[in-house]
Amino acid sequence: MIPRLHERTHTPHDPLAEALGRPVSPNEGLTEYTVVAHWPGLDYFTLDDEQKTWTSVQWAEHLEDPYLEHPFAASPDDDRRAILHIDVRLHPDDRELTGPEWAETAHRLARVAGIEIPGKEHGCRWIAVQAQPGRLDLIANLIHLDGAWHASPTDILRRLSDEARRIEQDLHLLRVRTRPAARPAIRTAPTASAQFASVLAQLADEQAGPLATVRGLVEHTARGIACQPGAAGTDTAHRLELIARRLHAIQQDLDSTAAQLVQPRVAAVPPAARHTAHRSP
């Protein structure tokens, strides 16, 4: 399970569209099978008694409302980009999670990210979207209901990664960055396979690996180009998003290969020596 922290934005429309894998729509209703979790105070903000399903546009407007209610809310450095977007992706070989498992994952990640504080009534609005296989997106507005600005932990990505490891263990998922128990032995007397595995693991490192850096730059460029007017910019941004996805798949393949290199192998047993009878002359 790999968590990713996106650059904050001014509106939730683009993060929600990325989570859905398609543009937000005033006609498409998102059921509880897509919005698998949300902030506890949502029950007080129903549109009306008749309507039970919100469209994706209405979900985006709901997340955007704190801007209208608190037009002067901003971060300590006067930053008004209040939309936080986090996504996590399962290992390609993992089983598909159930709805309750996705919901549990969402609440756990929201708590470690600080956007859900148990017992706090005036916290952040947030929703969790599970619309693409093996992927969960959390989208939140950092402006509290009382107008205060939510300060995210400075080590939020490390906290998300640590919690992802615990979720993997609790839900019996595959560890994307598997580390065998025999790692200390590899440190003291590394084999050739272990050395190659170390190189591959460094390339695939989600925190500081070169591919992660390249992928982040590509995604950042795609978001910037998407804001430019014209169809050409939209097409280019889409191509860059596809490139970023391929880079992510390469990272996962490299990490899986690294894990396979350090797996203990069963030594081949030589065939038993053939006993030949000595004939007497």
mmCIF file of N, CA and C in Angstrom, residues 3 21 74-75 112 168 172 275:
data_model
loop_
_atom_site.group_PDB
_atom_site.id
_atom_site.type_symbol
_atom_site.label_atom_id
_atom_site.label_comp_id
_atom_site.label_asym_id
_atom_site.label_seq_id
_atom_site.Cartn_x
_atom_site.Cartn_y
_atom_site.Cartn_z
ATOM 1 N N PRO A 3 1.080 5.281 -0.030
ATOM 2 C CA PRO A 3 0.378 6.563 0.091
ATOM 3 C C PRO A 3 1.094 7.648 -0.706
ATOM 4 N N GLY A 21 -11.464 9.107 -11.891
ATOM 5 C CA GLY A 21 -10.954 8.679 -13.193
ATOM 6 C C GLY A 21 -11.758 9.253 -14.336
ATOM 7 N N ALA A 74 -7.058 31.503 6.011
ATOM 8 C CA ALA A 74 -5.826 31.220 5.269
ATOM 9 C C ALA A 74 -4.810 30.615 6.221
ATOM 10 N N SER A 75 -3.799 29.989 5.660
ATOM 11 C CA SER A 75 -2.722 29.402 6.455
ATOM 12 C C SER A 75 -1.865 30.511 7.053
ATOM 13 N N VAL A 112 -4.453 9.705 11.106
ATOM 14 C CA VAL A 112 -3.008 9.967 11.177
ATOM 15 C C VAL A 112 -2.644 11.232 10.409
ATOM 16 N N GLU A 168 -1.561 -2.861 6.249
ATOM 17 C CA GLU A 168 -1.169 -4.060 5.502
ATOM 18 C C GLU A 168 -1.136 -5.277 6.415
ATOM 19 N N HIS A 172 -3.925 -8.214 6.311
ATOM 20 C CA HIS A 172 -3.223 -9.320 5.645
ATOM 21 C C HIS A 172 -2.985 -9.018 4.164
ATOM 22 N N HIS A 275 25.600 -46.098 -7.183
ATOM 23 C CA HIS A 275 26.450 -47.161 -6.669
ATOM 24 C C HIS A 275 26.544 -48.261 -7.718
#
